[in-house]
C-alpha cells in the first residue's frame, strides 16, 4: 500500500497533524496502543491558548471537567502552603483519554488510523516515487507500506528518531508517574478549581508533585503525580509514599473501597527543542522534537502547534518547495514566541537542577510566597502572556532572602559532587 505521509503516534501532535494535512494526501497514522482512550500518559492540563488552538478543529469544550482559577503551592514539609488566584480560568483540566479519542474519531476521510501497530524501522530508496519503506507490526504480524514522507509523533523516546542517524534524539528526561483515584481533594477553599504543586525538595529532585481535580464517568476524581530527574529516579521517594502522605495529612479522601483507576509512568523531555528535526523524508513533532517546557514539563501546546506547523510545511515540501521544512522553528516561534518560551524554560531548568536540598527549596518558597498575589499571573501564563517568574523573585526587598538562597545553592554544589551528580 502507498501513502503520501505516514505519521507514527496518535496523540496530541500526530492527530493534530492528521487533521490539518490537505484532503488530497493519503495519510496513515500508526499507534502501538490497542485503544486510544485506554490511557494517555498526561495530566492533560492546557492553557487558554492551547484550548483555543484545539477548538479550531475539535470540540475540546466537551472534554473539560474543571476550569482552574487557583494554584496551591505546598512546601517541602507539607505544612506550609500558599494559594494564588486569577479572575478567569488560567488552565483547564481535560478528560484527556476521551479528548484524544474524539480527535481520532473525527479524523478526515483521507486519514487511515491503524492501532495496535508498532512502528519498527524505515528505509530510504531514492529511486522510487514513494521513497520510504516503513516497517511495523500489527497484531504481531510484520507489515510494510511505502510512503513519500514519515513523521515521528511518537513521544519523548521516538523510534523514528532512533531509526535515522541524521535526526536528533532527546537525551534529558524527567520520569513522570501518575495515579488517578475517585474521591475528593480536601485542601484549600475551592479544590474543584485549584491545582496543587508540591515542592518536594529532596523527595523528588528535578520537579516535585502535583494534585489536580478531574471528573471521570461523572464522578469526582483526582490525578496525583510526581516527576523527578530520570538519572537519579531510584534514589528518591515513591509515588505510593506520596499518596500515603496526602492521606495522612488529610489533603485527599479516596472514595471508600475503590482502587486507583489508573496508574502510569512516562518520560518527559526536558533538554529543550532538538536541533536536527528533519531531513529530506522525515520530520519530528511534539515531544519527539523536544517541544516541551524544560521546567514546567508542559508539552501539549508544543504538540498542537508543531502538528499545525508541520501540516503546512510538509504540504509545501511535497509540492516542491525544497526549503520548506527548514522554516519549522521559525514558524513555531510565530505562535506567541513559543521558541523564546522554551529558551526561558531552559534557564529555569538550569537553576532548578542546582537545587539539591530542602533548605534551598524552602528559601525559594519563602521568596515566592511573599508575592503570592502575583504568582499565578507570572507562572504558567508566561507561555501565553510572556510574563516571567524572575520579576517576582528579583526584587530589592528580597535581597536578604536571595543571599541566603545563593549561599544554600553554593552548598548544594558540594552535595552534587558528593553524590557524583
Ligand atoms: C505524567 C505526565 C503528566 C503530564 N502533564 C502535562 C500537562 O498537564 N500539561 C501539558 O501540557 N503537558 C503534560 N505532559 C506532557 C504531555 O503529555 C506531552 O508533552 C504530550 O502528550 C506530547 O504529545 P505527543 O503527541 O508529542 O506524544 P505522546 O503523547 O507521548 O504520544 C506518543 C504516541 O506515540 C505512540 N508510539 C510511541 N512509539 C510508537 C511506535 N514505535 N509505534 C507506534 N506508536 C508509537 C504512543 O503509543 C503514543 O500514543 C505530561 C507528561 C507526563 C508524562
Tab-separated table of C-alpha atoms and ligand atoms in Angstrom:
chain	number	residue	atom	x	y	z
A	1	UNK	CA	0.000	0.000	0.000
A	2	UNK	CA	1.296	3.513	-0.825
A	3	UNK	CA	0.740	6.636	1.304
A	4	UNK	CA	1.827	10.243	0.950
A	5	UNK	CA	2.507	10.620	4.664
A	6	UNK	CA	2.915	8.067	7.469
A	7	UNK	CA	2.549	9.519	10.982
A	8	UNK	CA	3.874	7.423	13.861
A	9	UNK	CA	1.926	8.269	17.055
A	10	UNK	CA	-1.750	9.103	17.537
A	11	UNK	CA	-1.679	11.511	20.439
A	12	UNK	CA	-1.786	15.312	20.562
A	13	UNK	CA	0.878	16.014	17.937
A	14	UNK	CA	0.167	13.203	15.452
A	15	UNK	CA	-3.602	13.671	15.494
A	16	UNK	CA	-3.319	17.460	15.145
A	17	UNK	CA	-1.146	16.946	12.077
A	18	UNK	CA	-3.535	14.351	10.613
A	19	UNK	CA	-6.437	16.817	10.987
A	20	UNK	CA	-4.562	19.548	9.142
A	21	UNK	CA	-2.948	17.814	6.159
A	22	UNK	CA	-4.801	18.567	2.912
A	23	UNK	CA	-7.548	16.113	1.936
A	24	UNK	CA	-5.844	15.144	-1.331
A	25	UNK	CA	-2.989	13.483	0.587
A	26	UNK	CA	-3.322	9.854	1.599
A	27	UNK	CA	-2.284	9.586	5.242
A	28	UNK	CA	-1.637	6.605	7.535
A	29	UNK	CA	-1.420	7.066	11.328
A	30	UNK	CA	0.153	4.226	13.327
A	31	UNK	CA	-0.125	3.777	17.067
A	32	UNK	CA	1.010	0.838	19.134
A	33	UNK	CA	-1.836	1.256	21.649
A	34	UNK	CA	-4.804	-1.091	21.343
A	35	UNK	CA	-7.321	1.626	22.252
A	36	UNK	CA	-6.502	5.315	22.175
A	37	UNK	CA	-8.826	6.040	25.101
A	38	UNK	CA	-7.323	3.335	27.333
A	39	UNK	CA	-4.906	5.837	28.837
A	40	UNK	CA	-2.921	8.861	27.756
A	41	UNK	CA	0.270	9.490	29.666
A	42	UNK	CA	-0.537	13.066	30.631
A	43	UNK	CA	-2.322	15.030	33.336
A	44	UNK	CA	-3.819	16.898	30.414
A	45	UNK	CA	-3.788	20.450	31.783
A	46	UNK	CA	-3.990	23.013	28.995
A	47	UNK	CA	-3.836	26.804	28.993
A	48	UNK	CA	-6.401	29.069	27.332
A	49	UNK	CA	-4.180	29.492	24.241
A	50	UNK	CA	-3.909	25.713	23.792
A	51	UNK	CA	-7.656	25.385	24.322
A	52	UNK	CA	-8.212	27.940	21.541
A	53	UNK	CA	-5.844	26.126	19.164
A	54	UNK	CA	-7.655	22.822	19.756
A	55	UNK	CA	-11.075	24.480	19.422
A	56	UNK	CA	-10.169	25.404	15.828
A	57	UNK	CA	-10.611	21.756	14.797
A	58	UNK	CA	-12.191	19.692	17.615
A	59	UNK	CA	-14.903	20.155	20.223
A	60	UNK	CA	-12.480	20.496	23.142
A	61	UNK	CA	-15.151	22.264	25.245
A	62	UNK	CA	-16.987	18.953	25.654
A	63	UNK	CA	-13.987	17.408	27.437
A	64	UNK	CA	-13.286	19.992	30.144
A	65	UNK	CA	-14.366	18.793	33.590
A	66	UNK	CA	-12.675	21.595	35.567
A	67	UNK	CA	-11.833	25.214	34.894
A	68	UNK	CA	-8.916	26.103	37.134
A	69	UNK	CA	-8.633	29.564	38.728
A	70	UNK	CA	-6.116	28.920	41.522
A	71	UNK	CA	-2.816	27.266	42.315
A	72	UNK	CA	-1.842	25.953	45.746
A	73	UNK	CA	1.880	25.659	46.424
A	74	UNK	CA	2.912	23.316	49.240
A	75	UNK	CA	6.328	23.456	50.895
A	76	UNK	CA	8.719	20.564	51.453
A	77	UNK	CA	7.381	19.902	54.987
A	78	UNK	CA	3.781	19.538	53.647
A	79	UNK	CA	2.609	22.038	56.282
A	80	UNK	CA	3.355	25.407	54.723
A	81	UNK	CA	1.306	26.442	51.732
A	82	UNK	CA	0.011	29.461	49.889
A	83	UNK	CA	-2.712	29.988	47.288
A	84	UNK	CA	-2.686	32.323	44.339
A	85	UNK	CA	-5.802	33.203	42.304
A	86	UNK	CA	-6.759	34.552	38.893
A	87	UNK	CA	-10.089	36.110	37.837
A	88	UNK	CA	-10.567	33.887	34.784
A	89	UNK	CA	-9.524	30.243	34.295
A	90	UNK	CA	-5.773	30.072	33.730
A	91	UNK	CA	-5.764	26.398	32.825
A	92	UNK	CA	-8.309	23.684	32.078
A	93	UNK	CA	-8.208	20.078	33.176
A	94	UNK	CA	-9.205	17.805	30.297
A	95	UNK	CA	-10.750	14.357	30.158
A	96	UNK	CA	-7.573	13.510	28.270
A	97	UNK	CA	-8.305	9.950	27.034
A	98	UNK	CA	-11.750	10.946	25.757
A	99	UNK	CA	-10.408	14.136	24.163
A	100	UNK	CA	-7.730	12.166	22.284
A	101	UNK	CA	-10.319	9.578	21.278
A	102	UNK	CA	-12.547	12.389	19.976
A	103	UNK	CA	-9.578	13.753	17.992
A	104	UNK	CA	-9.172	10.300	16.419
A	105	UNK	CA	-12.911	9.721	15.832
A	106	UNK	CA	-13.195	12.973	13.868
A	107	UNK	CA	-10.228	12.407	11.536
A	108	UNK	CA	-10.982	13.268	7.913
A	109	UNK	CA	-11.585	10.514	5.331
A	110	UNK	CA	-8.147	10.769	3.732
A	111	UNK	CA	-6.630	9.518	7.011
A	112	UNK	CA	-6.403	5.838	7.982
A	113	UNK	CA	-5.766	5.154	11.664
A	114	UNK	CA	-4.147	1.826	12.469
A	115	UNK	CA	-3.978	0.978	16.184
A	116	UNK	CA	-2.108	-1.960	17.706
A	117	UNK	CA	0.538	-1.103	15.102
A	118	UNK	CA	4.078	-0.742	16.349
A	119	UNK	CA	6.481	1.089	14.060
A	120	UNK	CA	9.887	-0.606	13.949
A	121	UNK	CA	12.012	0.952	11.199
A	122	UNK	CA	12.104	2.687	7.828
A	123	UNK	CA	14.435	2.581	4.848
A	124	UNK	CA	15.049	5.109	2.083
A	125	UNK	CA	15.137	4.213	-1.620
A	126	UNK	CA	15.659	7.463	-3.520
A	127	UNK	CA	14.853	5.866	-6.902
A	128	UNK	CA	11.225	5.223	-6.059
A	129	UNK	CA	8.485	7.944	-6.076
A	130	UNK	CA	7.372	6.520	-2.760
A	131	UNK	CA	10.884	6.611	-1.383
A	132	UNK	CA	10.262	5.129	2.051
A	133	UNK	CA	9.661	1.563	3.112
A	134	UNK	CA	8.002	1.724	6.533
A	135	UNK	CA	8.036	-1.385	8.724
A	136	UNK	CA	5.615	-2.042	11.562
A	137	UNK	CA	3.970	-4.960	13.299
A	138	UNK	CA	0.172	-5.098	13.527
A	139	UNK	CA	-1.304	-7.647	15.909
A	140	UNK	CA	2.094	-9.332	15.877
A	141	UNK	CA	2.232	-9.594	12.038
A	142	UNK	CA	5.065	-7.794	10.201
A	143	UNK	CA	3.761	-5.175	7.750
A	144	UNK	CA	5.413	-2.929	5.148
A	145	UNK	CA	3.940	0.151	3.476
A	146	UNK	CA	5.522	2.653	1.102
A	147	UNK	CA	5.365	6.379	1.704
A	148	UNK	CA	6.720	9.705	0.449
A	149	UNK	CA	7.230	11.123	3.935
A	150	UNK	CA	7.303	9.978	7.571
A	151	UNK	CA	6.594	11.939	10.752
A	152	UNK	CA	7.781	10.966	14.226
A	153	UNK	CA	4.959	11.972	16.564
A	154	UNK	CA	5.879	9.089	18.819
A	155	UNK	CA	6.829	10.867	22.009
A	156	UNK	CA	9.911	11.518	24.112
A	157	UNK	CA	11.738	8.299	23.170
A	158	UNK	CA	10.957	8.462	19.470
A	159	UNK	CA	11.643	5.291	17.474
A	160	UNK	CA	11.503	7.316	14.256
A	161	UNK	CA	14.365	9.500	15.524
A	162	UNK	CA	16.246	6.366	16.548
A	163	UNK	CA	15.833	4.847	13.061
A	164	UNK	CA	17.514	7.773	11.313
A	165	UNK	CA	21.026	8.902	12.255
A	166	UNK	CA	20.538	12.394	10.808
A	167	UNK	CA	17.780	13.171	13.342
A	168	UNK	CA	18.478	14.302	16.922
A	169	UNK	CA	17.159	12.372	19.914
A	170	UNK	CA	16.057	13.623	23.353
A	171	UNK	CA	18.729	12.960	25.959
A	172	UNK	CA	17.484	14.547	29.173
A	173	UNK	CA	14.259	13.441	30.854
A	174	UNK	CA	12.054	13.657	33.863
A	175	UNK	CA	10.230	10.495	34.703
A	176	UNK	CA	6.595	11.354	35.409
A	177	UNK	CA	4.402	8.982	37.430
A	178	UNK	CA	0.700	9.471	37.930
A	179	UNK	CA	-2.186	7.763	39.730
A	180	UNK	CA	-5.859	8.589	39.326
A	181	UNK	CA	-8.420	7.965	42.091
A	182	UNK	CA	-12.116	8.547	42.662
A	183	UNK	CA	-12.521	10.865	45.636
A	184	UNK	CA	-12.020	14.434	46.810
A	185	UNK	CA	-9.255	16.905	47.345
A	186	UNK	CA	-9.665	18.469	50.792
A	187	UNK	CA	-7.053	21.239	50.739
A	188	UNK	CA	-7.888	24.936	50.344
A	189	UNK	CA	-11.108	26.862	49.755
A	190	UNK	CA	-12.028	25.686	46.241
A	191	UNK	CA	-10.430	22.305	45.391
A	192	UNK	CA	-12.503	21.746	42.227
A	193	UNK	CA	-10.916	24.844	40.705
A	194	UNK	CA	-7.381	24.522	42.047
A	195	UNK	CA	-4.252	22.652	41.009
A	196	UNK	CA	-1.569	21.970	43.575
A	197	UNK	CA	2.180	21.924	43.173
A	198	UNK	CA	4.183	20.146	45.862
A	199	UNK	CA	7.700	21.396	46.354
A	200	UNK	CA	9.096	18.085	47.413
A	201	UNK	CA	12.711	19.119	47.534
A	202	UNK	CA	14.864	16.104	48.265
A	203	UNK	CA	11.953	13.674	47.905
A	204	UNK	CA	11.632	14.310	44.194
A	205	UNK	CA	14.545	16.296	42.787
A	206	UNK	CA	14.013	17.905	39.423
A	207	UNK	CA	10.306	18.667	39.639
A	208	UNK	CA	8.065	17.740	42.604
A	209	UNK	CA	4.499	16.582	42.830
A	210	UNK	CA	1.043	17.678	41.717
A	211	UNK	CA	-2.577	17.134	42.509
A	212	UNK	CA	-5.284	18.053	40.060
A	213	UNK	CA	-9.087	17.689	40.212
A	214	UNK	CA	-10.978	15.900	37.467
A	215	UNK	CA	-14.257	14.086	36.790
A	216	UNK	CA	-14.349	10.516	35.468
A	217	UNK	CA	-17.592	8.859	34.346
A	218	UNK	CA	-19.499	11.656	36.076
A	219	UNK	CA	-17.756	11.066	39.423
A	220	UNK	CA	-15.335	13.360	41.225
A	221	UNK	CA	-11.755	12.160	40.906
A	222	UNK	CA	-8.246	13.498	41.133
A	223	UNK	CA	-4.902	12.964	39.468
A	224	UNK	CA	-1.865	12.771	41.659
A	225	UNK	CA	1.657	12.569	40.334
A	226	UNK	CA	5.299	13.157	40.837
A	227	UNK	CA	8.154	13.735	38.463
A	228	UNK	CA	11.869	13.560	39.059
A	229	UNK	CA	15.072	13.546	37.090
A	230	UNK	CA	15.328	10.185	35.383
A	231	UNK	CA	19.051	9.768	36.010
A	232	UNK	CA	18.586	9.518	39.785
A	233	UNK	CA	14.987	8.345	39.875
A	234	UNK	CA	15.675	5.347	42.103
A	235	UNK	CA	17.227	7.360	44.902
A	236	UNK	CA	14.179	9.293	45.947
A	237	UNK	CA	10.618	8.917	47.170
A	238	UNK	CA	7.975	6.713	45.598
A	239	UNK	CA	4.512	7.650	44.484
A	240	UNK	CA	2.846	5.283	46.963
A	241	UNK	CA	4.576	7.198	49.790
A	242	UNK	CA	3.265	10.448	48.315
A	243	UNK	CA	-0.297	9.026	48.340
A	244	UNK	CA	0.110	7.953	51.984
A	245	UNK	CA	1.460	11.392	52.970
A	246	UNK	CA	-1.502	13.156	51.393
A	247	UNK	CA	-3.930	10.765	53.104
A	248	UNK	CA	-2.249	11.224	56.498
A	249	UNK	CA	-2.231	15.000	56.105
A	250	UNK	CA	-5.958	14.834	55.204
A	251	UNK	CA	-5.345	16.568	51.873
A	252	UNK	CA	-7.198	13.877	49.903
A	253	UNK	CA	-10.008	11.414	50.539
A	254	UNK	CA	-10.012	8.335	48.337
A	255	UNK	CA	-13.527	7.028	47.815
A	256	UNK	CA	-14.171	4.018	50.074
A	257	UNK	CA	-13.318	0.618	48.682
A	258	UNK	CA	-12.018	1.947	45.389
A	259	UNK	CA	-8.619	1.158	43.962
A	260	UNK	CA	-6.757	3.607	41.764
A	261	UNK	CA	-8.493	3.991	38.414
A	262	UNK	CA	-5.261	4.286	36.537
A	263	UNK	CA	-1.536	4.392	37.074
A	264	UNK	CA	1.203	5.152	34.565
A	265	UNK	CA	4.769	6.334	34.176
A	266	UNK	CA	6.276	8.101	31.207
A	267	UNK	CA	9.287	10.131	30.146
A	268	UNK	CA	9.135	13.909	29.733
A	269	UNK	CA	11.840	15.506	27.540
A	270	UNK	CA	13.472	18.467	29.303
A	271	UNK	CA	16.559	19.076	27.173
A	272	UNK	CA	14.828	21.749	25.065
A	273	UNK	CA	13.872	21.783	21.365
A	274	UNK	CA	16.026	19.416	19.293
A	275	UNK	CA	18.264	20.805	16.579
A	276	UNK	CA	18.031	18.281	13.754
A	277	UNK	CA	14.338	17.552	13.437
A	278	UNK	CA	14.066	16.950	9.712
A	279	UNK	CA	15.760	15.527	6.659
A	280	UNK	CA	14.534	15.003	3.084
A	281	UNK	CA	11.926	12.416	4.082
A	282	UNK	CA	11.226	12.852	7.783
A	283	UNK	CA	10.145	15.329	10.459
A	284	UNK	CA	9.786	15.073	14.234
A	285	UNK	CA	6.938	16.827	16.064
A	286	UNK	CA	5.688	17.214	19.666
A	287	UNK	CA	7.736	15.515	22.395
A	288	UNK	CA	9.762	13.680	19.747
A	289	UNK	CA	11.117	17.104	18.689
A	290	UNK	CA	11.775	18.152	22.315
A	291	UNK	CA	8.948	20.714	22.205
A	292	UNK	CA	8.161	20.573	25.899
A	293	UNK	CA	8.787	23.132	28.677
A	294	UNK	CA	12.065	22.097	30.312
A	295	UNK	CA	10.896	23.439	33.689
A	296	UNK	CA	7.087	23.241	33.655
A	297	UNK	CA	7.078	19.909	31.730
A	298	UNK	CA	4.159	21.146	29.635
A	299	UNK	CA	4.152	19.643	26.164
A	300	UNK	CA	0.590	19.722	24.872
A	301	UNK	CA	0.853	23.217	23.432
A	302	UNK	CA	4.081	22.370	21.584
A	303	UNK	CA	2.442	19.209	20.254
A	304	UNK	CA	-0.596	21.017	18.894
A	305	UNK	CA	1.431	23.923	17.477
A	306	UNK	CA	4.013	21.655	15.833
A	307	UNK	CA	1.231	19.489	14.367
A	308	UNK	CA	-0.309	22.559	12.754
A	309	UNK	CA	3.011	23.958	11.537
A	310	UNK	CA	4.123	20.556	10.211
A	311	UNK	CA	0.932	20.218	8.124
A	312	UNK	CA	1.662	23.486	6.347
A	313	UNK	CA	5.365	22.804	5.791
A	314	UNK	CA	5.024	19.151	4.705
A	315	UNK	CA	2.387	20.171	2.163
A	316	UNK	CA	4.671	22.869	0.744
A	317	UNK	CA	7.595	20.429	0.743
A	318	UNK	CA	5.699	17.685	-1.096
A	319	UNK	CA	4.602	20.322	-3.606
A	320	UNK	CA	8.231	21.005	-4.454
A	321	UNK	CA	9.270	23.796	-2.062
A	322	UNK	CA	12.583	22.202	-1.119
A	323	UNK	CA	13.457	24.502	1.803
A	324	UNK	CA	10.027	24.444	3.426
A	325	UNK	CA	10.991	22.186	6.358
A	326	UNK	CA	13.870	24.463	7.354
A	327	UNK	CA	11.293	27.068	8.463
A	328	UNK	CA	9.973	24.755	11.207
A	329	UNK	CA	11.306	26.560	14.298
A	330	UNK	CA	10.685	29.982	12.748
A	331	UNK	CA	7.028	29.074	12.141
A	332	UNK	CA	6.655	27.683	15.682
A	333	UNK	CA	8.019	30.946	17.073
A	334	UNK	CA	5.144	32.772	15.325
A	335	UNK	CA	2.798	31.129	17.828
A	336	UNK	CA	3.215	33.689	20.557
A	337	UNK	CA	7.013	33.333	20.630
A	338	UNK	CA	6.881	29.714	21.699
A	339	UNK	CA	10.579	29.081	20.957
A	340	UNK	CA	11.505	32.009	23.238
A	341	UNK	CA	9.336	30.446	25.949
A	342	UNK	CA	11.324	27.204	25.612
A	343	UNK	CA	14.593	29.128	25.975
A	344	UNK	CA	13.376	30.747	29.181
A	345	UNK	CA	12.285	27.343	30.445
A	346	UNK	CA	15.855	26.087	29.920
A	347	UNK	CA	17.128	28.842	32.205
A	348	UNK	CA	14.665	27.905	34.960
A	349	UNK	CA	15.610	24.256	34.485
A	350	UNK	CA	19.289	25.080	34.859
A	351	UNK	CA	18.581	26.793	38.178
A	352	UNK	CA	16.168	24.130	39.464
A	353	UNK	CA	18.722	21.389	38.702
A	354	UNK	CA	21.167	23.107	41.033
A	355	UNK	CA	18.715	22.995	43.960
A	356	UNK	CA	19.521	19.826	45.901
A	357	UNK	CA	18.362	20.305	49.485
A	358	UNK	CA	15.139	21.120	51.294
A	359	UNK	CA	16.565	24.317	52.783
A	360	UNK	CA	17.219	25.700	49.264
A	361	UNK	CA	13.666	24.871	48.169
A	362	UNK	CA	12.267	26.319	51.424
A	363	UNK	CA	14.098	29.603	50.872
A	364	UNK	CA	12.772	29.892	47.312
A	365	UNK	CA	9.317	29.094	48.717
A	366	UNK	CA	9.750	31.999	51.208
A	367	UNK	CA	10.687	34.354	48.371
A	368	UNK	CA	7.793	33.396	46.115
A	369	UNK	CA	5.151	33.247	48.849
A	370	UNK	CA	5.843	36.939	49.549
A	371	UNK	CA	4.403	37.709	46.103
A	372	UNK	CA	1.654	35.136	46.195
A	373	UNK	CA	-0.981	37.559	44.842
A	374	UNK	CA	1.046	37.975	41.680
A	375	UNK	CA	2.477	34.453	41.459
A	376	UNK	CA	-0.208	32.885	39.297
A	377	UNK	CA	-0.116	35.688	36.754
A	378	UNK	CA	3.589	35.133	36.292
A	379	UNK	CA	3.604	31.354	36.332
A	380	UNK	CA	2.260	29.157	33.536
A	381	UNK	CA	0.612	32.062	31.779
A	382	UNK	CA	4.116	33.175	30.956
A	383	UNK	CA	3.738	30.955	27.901
A	384	UNK	CA	0.666	32.805	26.714
A	385	UNK	CA	1.386	36.285	28.004
A	386	UNK	CA	5.192	36.497	28.207
A	387	UNK	CA	5.330	37.040	31.925
A	388	UNK	CA	8.336	35.974	33.905
A	389	UNK	CA	8.812	34.354	37.293
A	390	UNK	CA	12.036	36.337	37.614
A	391	UNK	CA	10.051	39.555	38.043
A	392	UNK	CA	8.594	38.355	41.343
A	393	UNK	CA	11.873	36.873	42.564
A	394	UNK	CA	14.348	39.641	41.687
A	395	UNK	CA	13.096	42.457	43.936
A	396	UNK	CA	15.119	44.736	46.236
A	397	UNK	CA	13.001	43.645	49.206
A	398	UNK	CA	14.036	40.032	48.546
A	399	UNK	CA	17.792	40.719	48.725
A	400	UNK	CA	18.374	39.162	52.189
A	401	UNK	CA	16.461	36.018	51.204
A	402	UNK	CA	18.220	35.898	47.819
A	403	UNK	CA	21.591	35.997	49.568
A	404	UNK	CA	20.513	33.144	51.811
A	405	UNK	CA	19.249	31.266	48.737
A	406	UNK	CA	22.543	31.808	46.892
A	407	UNK	CA	24.510	30.526	49.879
A	408	UNK	CA	22.398	27.356	50.012
A	409	UNK	CA	22.784	26.926	46.248
A	410	UNK	CA	26.541	27.152	46.740
A	411	UNK	CA	26.414	24.465	49.457
A	412	UNK	CA	24.268	22.303	47.166
A	413	UNK	CA	27.184	22.233	44.726
A	414	UNK	CA	29.090	20.120	47.244
A	415	UNK	CA	26.075	17.908	47.739
A	416	UNK	CA	26.070	17.333	43.987
A	417	UNK	CA	29.721	16.402	43.863
A	418	UNK	CA	29.372	14.147	46.978
A	419	UNK	CA	26.722	12.183	45.106
A	420	UNK	CA	28.666	12.364	41.850
A	421	UNK	CA	25.730	14.145	40.155
B	1	LIG	C1	2.843	12.296	33.932
B	1	LIG	C2	2.795	13.374	32.876
B	1	LIG	C3	1.966	14.472	33.042
B	1	LIG	C4	1.916	15.480	32.073
B	1	LIG	N1	1.074	16.530	32.247
B	1	LIG	C5	1.000	17.516	31.315
B	1	LIG	C6	0.089	18.581	31.456
B	1	LIG	O1	-0.695	18.621	32.414
B	1	LIG	N2	0.069	19.553	30.503
B	1	LIG	C7	0.915	19.525	29.419
B	1	LIG	O2	0.872	20.441	28.587
B	1	LIG	N3	1.776	18.501	29.250
B	1	LIG	C8	1.828	17.492	30.158
B	1	LIG	N4	2.679	16.445	29.977
B	1	LIG	C9	3.434	16.362	28.720
B	1	LIG	C10	2.474	15.968	27.582
B	1	LIG	O3	1.684	14.879	27.968
B	1	LIG	C11	3.265	15.600	26.337
B	1	LIG	O4	4.103	16.686	26.023
B	1	LIG	C12	2.331	15.307	25.154
B	1	LIG	O5	1.477	14.231	25.434
B	1	LIG	C13	3.192	15.001	23.940
B	1	LIG	O6	2.343	14.636	22.883
B	1	LIG	P1	2.920	13.849	21.649
B	1	LIG	O7	1.779	13.648	20.706
B	1	LIG	O8	4.129	14.501	21.130
B	1	LIG	O9	3.430	12.443	22.232
B	1	LIG	P2	2.755	11.399	23.206
B	1	LIG	O10	1.562	11.968	23.901
B	1	LIG	O11	3.866	10.852	24.037
B	1	LIG	O12	2.226	10.275	22.228
B	1	LIG	C14	3.096	9.456	21.505
B	1	LIG	C15	2.229	8.374	20.859
B	1	LIG	O13	3.089	7.585	20.033
B	1	LIG	C16	2.792	6.211	20.222
B	1	LIG	N5	4.017	5.472	19.933
B	1	LIG	C17	5.217	5.556	20.562
B	1	LIG	N6	6.106	4.731	19.971
B	1	LIG	C18	5.451	4.117	18.949
B	1	LIG	C19	5.831	3.145	17.973
B	1	LIG	N7	7.076	2.638	17.928
B	1	LIG	N8	4.894	2.733	17.106
B	1	LIG	C20	3.636	3.219	17.144
B	1	LIG	N9	3.212	4.139	18.049
B	1	LIG	C21	4.122	4.585	18.923
B	1	LIG	C22	2.367	6.120	21.691
B	1	LIG	O14	1.544	4.985	21.908
B	1	LIG	C23	1.602	7.426	21.869
B	1	LIG	O15	0.225	7.293	21.596
B	1	LIG	C24	2.734	15.394	30.913
B	1	LIG	C25	3.557	14.278	30.732
B	1	LIG	C26	3.581	13.275	31.690
B	1	LIG	C27	4.458	12.062	31.478
